[in-house]
Amino acid sequence: MVLESLGVAEHHEELSASTGYLLRFSKYGAVGDCEEEEGERKKAGYMAHRDVNTLAIVCQLNGVDGLEVDTGDGEWIPAKPGSPTSYFVIAGDAFRAWSDGRATAPLHRGNVDGEDTRYSVILFSVPKDEAVIQAPAELVDDRRPSLFRPFAFGGFLRFCVTEAGMKAKCKLSAYCGRAPAAEA
Ligand SMILES: O=C(O)CCC(=O)C(=O)O
Ligand SMILES: [Fe+2]
């Protein structure tokens, strides 16, 4: 559906062939009263991050919200599923690069207040190590040169855990951005 909306559905097969999948079950525990830190109840959840992979499909299982998304200007909005069977689709850096910036890889975090345990299941689509991430020709032209240099996904993953990668505000721009990496 996403490729169709970009007018490049014919690339689906080749993209699928270079993609693997990872299914993860997560539990963000209710925090007991004993787990107080300096008088404040500790929060469960996870830190703000951008996913590095292609897409993540997030399904929260027991009606406990917690996912928050950065609007891009420092404001965090809670992601509320429209119904108990809705799920969230989050683009990661690999898809931002492949779509030449048409898809945004948003900063997101988990903010679970610790009252109730939150369960979620996430299907990550992840490019294979050797897969070269490069926007298809239809998405770039002379008037719109591509924003990122082509890169092998495994190389990007390894950069992310270097000191430079961990310090970078935007790992993708720091690794392969063509413009001076203002946001890096
Ligand atoms: O469980 C969730 O709500 C999403 C988790 C997440 O962002 C991640 O694992 O990358
Ligand atoms: Fe994530």
Short mmCIF file of C-alpha atoms and ligand atoms in Angstrom, two decimals:
data_model
loop_
_atom_site.label_atom_id
_atom_site.label_comp_id
_atom_site.label_asym_id
_atom_site.label_seq_id
_atom_site.Cartn_x
_atom_site.Cartn_y
_atom_site.Cartn_z
CA MET A 1 0.00 0.00 0.00
CA VAL A 2 2.81 2.38 0.87
CA LEU A 3 4.66 1.70 -2.39
CA GLU A 4 1.41 2.12 -4.32
CA SER A 5 0.87 5.50 -2.73
CA LEU A 6 4.34 6.52 -3.94
CA GLY A 7 3.57 5.21 -7.45
CA VAL A 8 6.35 2.58 -7.31
CA ALA A 9 4.39 -0.61 -6.56
CA GLU A 10 6.40 -2.52 -9.19
CA HIS A 11 9.39 -2.42 -6.82
CA HIS A 12 7.58 -4.45 -4.19
CA GLU A 13 8.99 -7.82 -5.19
CA GLU A 14 12.60 -6.72 -5.32
CA LEU A 15 12.22 -4.90 -2.01
CA SER A 16 10.62 -7.98 -0.40
CA ALA A 17 13.41 -10.21 -1.71
CA SER A 18 16.00 -8.15 0.15
CA THR A 19 13.99 -7.96 3.38
CA GLY A 20 13.84 -10.19 6.44
CA TYR A 21 11.34 -10.09 9.31
CA LEU A 22 11.61 -10.01 13.05
CA LEU A 23 8.66 -10.51 15.37
CA ARG A 24 9.06 -9.21 18.88
CA PHE A 25 6.80 -9.44 21.90
CA SER A 26 7.32 -6.65 24.41
CA LYS A 27 6.22 -6.25 27.97
CA TYR A 28 6.55 -2.95 29.77
CA GLY A 29 5.92 -3.91 33.32
CA ALA A 30 3.70 -2.32 35.89
CA VAL A 31 6.08 -0.80 38.37
CA GLY A 32 5.58 -1.79 41.98
CA ASP A 33 5.67 0.72 44.83
CA CYS A 34 9.02 -0.68 45.89
CA GLU A 35 10.54 0.61 42.67
CA GLU A 36 10.61 4.25 43.56
CA GLU A 37 13.50 6.45 42.62
CA GLU A 38 14.06 9.56 44.69
CA GLY A 39 10.47 9.46 45.82
CA GLU A 40 9.09 9.22 42.29
CA ARG A 41 7.54 6.15 40.84
CA LYS A 42 9.82 4.84 38.09
CA LYS A 43 8.30 4.81 34.65
CA ALA A 44 8.35 1.79 32.43
CA GLY A 45 8.83 2.18 28.70
CA TYR A 46 11.63 2.89 26.29
CA MET A 47 13.72 5.85 25.29
CA ALA A 48 13.13 8.13 22.33
CA HIS A 49 14.56 6.59 19.18
CA ARG A 50 14.11 6.27 15.45
CA ASP A 51 13.82 2.78 14.05
CA VAL A 52 16.65 1.96 11.68
CA ASN A 53 14.79 -0.70 9.68
CA THR A 54 12.13 -0.37 6.96
CA LEU A 55 8.73 -0.54 8.68
CA ALA A 56 7.48 -1.58 12.10
CA ILE A 57 3.90 -2.73 12.57
CA VAL A 58 3.01 -2.28 16.22
CA CYS A 59 -0.02 -3.90 17.77
CA GLN A 60 -0.70 -3.24 21.41
CA LEU A 61 -2.35 -6.21 22.93
CA ASN A 62 -4.16 -5.24 26.08
CA GLY A 63 -5.47 -1.72 25.64
CA VAL A 64 -2.69 -0.04 27.61
CA ASP A 65 -1.42 2.98 25.64
CA GLY A 66 2.09 4.31 25.86
CA LEU A 67 3.52 4.94 22.40
CA GLU A 68 4.30 8.62 21.81
CA VAL A 69 5.50 10.24 18.59
CA ASP A 70 7.51 13.44 18.19
CA THR A 71 5.79 15.87 15.85
CA GLY A 72 9.16 17.13 14.66
CA ASP A 73 9.10 20.32 16.67
CA GLY A 74 9.65 18.89 20.08
CA GLU A 75 6.03 18.13 20.91
CA TRP A 76 5.13 14.55 21.81
CA ILE A 77 1.72 13.25 20.87
CA PRO A 78 0.25 10.04 22.29
CA ALA A 79 -0.53 7.44 19.64
CA LYS A 80 -4.01 6.09 20.35
CA PRO A 81 -5.26 3.13 18.36
CA GLY A 82 -8.59 3.83 16.66
CA SER A 83 -9.94 0.47 17.81
CA PRO A 84 -8.65 -2.53 19.80
CA THR A 85 -7.67 -4.19 16.54
CA SER A 86 -5.88 -1.18 15.03
CA TYR A 87 -2.14 -1.11 14.73
CA PHE A 88 0.51 1.50 14.14
CA VAL A 89 2.86 1.51 11.18
CA ILE A 90 6.14 3.30 11.80
CA ALA A 91 8.67 4.02 9.05
CA GLY A 92 12.34 3.67 9.91
CA ASP A 93 15.54 5.12 8.48
CA ALA A 94 15.89 2.46 5.77
CA PHE A 95 12.50 3.41 4.34
CA ARG A 96 13.17 7.10 4.69
CA ALA A 97 16.30 6.62 2.56
CA TRP A 98 14.60 4.28 0.06
CA SER A 99 11.69 6.70 -0.39
CA ASP A 100 14.19 9.55 -0.68
CA GLY A 101 12.73 11.34 2.29
CA ARG A 102 9.06 11.03 1.33
CA ALA A 103 8.50 8.86 4.39
CA THR A 104 9.59 10.34 7.69
CA ALA A 105 11.20 8.12 10.31
CA PRO A 106 9.69 9.69 13.42
CA LEU A 107 11.25 9.84 16.84
CA HIS A 108 9.06 7.79 19.15
CA ARG A 109 9.17 6.58 22.71
CA GLY A 110 7.27 4.50 25.19
CA ASN A 111 5.77 6.29 28.13
CA VAL A 112 4.01 3.80 30.36
CA ASP A 113 2.94 5.19 33.68
CA GLY A 114 3.66 2.02 35.57
CA GLU A 115 0.07 1.42 36.74
CA ASP A 116 -0.67 -1.29 34.21
CA THR A 117 1.56 -3.65 32.32
CA ARG A 118 1.62 -2.97 28.59
CA TYR A 119 2.03 -5.75 26.07
CA SER A 120 2.75 -5.17 22.41
CA VAL A 121 3.78 -7.24 19.46
CA ILE A 122 5.86 -5.71 16.72
CA LEU A 123 6.65 -6.98 13.25
CA PHE A 124 9.82 -5.35 11.96
CA SER A 125 10.77 -5.58 8.31
CA VAL A 126 14.55 -5.38 8.17
CA PRO A 127 16.74 -5.13 5.06
CA LYS A 128 19.27 -7.93 4.72
CA ASP A 129 22.82 -6.97 5.66
CA GLU A 130 24.03 -6.77 2.09
CA ALA A 131 20.89 -5.05 0.73
CA VAL A 132 21.76 -1.75 -0.91
CA ILE A 133 19.34 0.99 0.06
CA GLN A 134 18.85 3.33 -2.85
CA ALA A 135 15.82 5.28 -4.00
CA PRO A 136 14.36 3.93 -7.26
CA ALA A 137 14.96 6.08 -10.33
CA GLU A 138 11.27 7.09 -10.46
CA LEU A 139 11.65 8.93 -7.17
CA VAL A 140 14.66 11.02 -8.12
CA ASP A 141 15.52 13.20 -11.09
CA ASP A 142 17.86 16.04 -11.96
CA ARG A 143 15.60 18.57 -10.34
CA ARG A 144 15.38 16.42 -7.26
CA PRO A 145 18.73 14.73 -6.72
CA SER A 146 18.58 12.04 -4.08
CA LEU A 147 19.06 13.12 -0.48
CA PHE A 148 21.13 10.09 0.53
CA ARG A 149 24.05 8.17 -0.93
CA PRO A 150 23.31 4.48 -1.60
CA PHE A 151 24.47 2.28 1.27
CA ALA A 152 24.53 -1.35 2.34
CA PHE A 153 22.21 -1.74 5.31
CA GLY A 154 24.73 -3.76 7.35
CA GLY A 155 27.24 -0.91 7.10
CA PHE A 156 24.65 1.52 8.44
CA LEU A 157 23.81 -0.81 11.34
CA ARG A 158 27.47 -1.02 12.29
CA PHE A 159 27.83 2.78 12.07
CA CYS A 160 24.89 3.17 14.48
CA VAL A 161 26.87 1.52 17.28
CA THR A 162 30.07 3.52 16.75
CA GLU A 163 30.71 6.56 18.92
CA ALA A 164 29.89 8.91 16.01
CA GLY A 165 26.69 6.97 15.30
CA MET A 166 25.55 7.03 18.89
CA LYS A 167 26.21 10.75 19.20
CA ALA A 168 24.48 11.69 15.93
CA LYS A 169 21.10 13.38 16.27
CA CYS A 170 20.10 11.84 12.96
CA LYS A 171 22.12 8.69 12.25
CA LEU A 172 20.94 8.44 8.64
CA SER A 173 22.01 11.96 7.67
CA ALA A 174 25.30 11.53 9.50
CA TYR A 175 25.99 8.27 7.65
CA CYS A 176 24.91 8.98 4.11
CA GLY A 177 23.24 12.41 3.85
CA ARG A 178 24.32 14.37 0.78
CA ALA A 179 23.51 17.80 2.15
CA PRO A 180 25.75 19.16 4.88
CA ALA A 181 24.39 17.15 7.78
CA ALA A 182 22.68 20.05 9.56
CA GLU A 183 20.33 17.66 11.33
CA ALA A 184 23.07 15.10 12.00
O1 LIG B 1 5.94 -1.41 21.72
C1 LIG B 1 5.83 -0.36 21.13
O2 LIG B 1 4.91 0.42 21.28
C2 LIG B 1 6.88 0.06 20.10
C3 LIG B 1 8.27 -0.38 20.46
C4 LIG B 1 9.32 0.26 19.61
O3 LIG B 1 9.25 1.41 19.25
C5 LIG B 1 10.48 -0.54 19.18
O4 LIG B 1 10.64 -1.66 19.66
O5 LIG B 1 11.26 -0.05 18.32
FE FE B 2 10.72 1.83 17.69
#
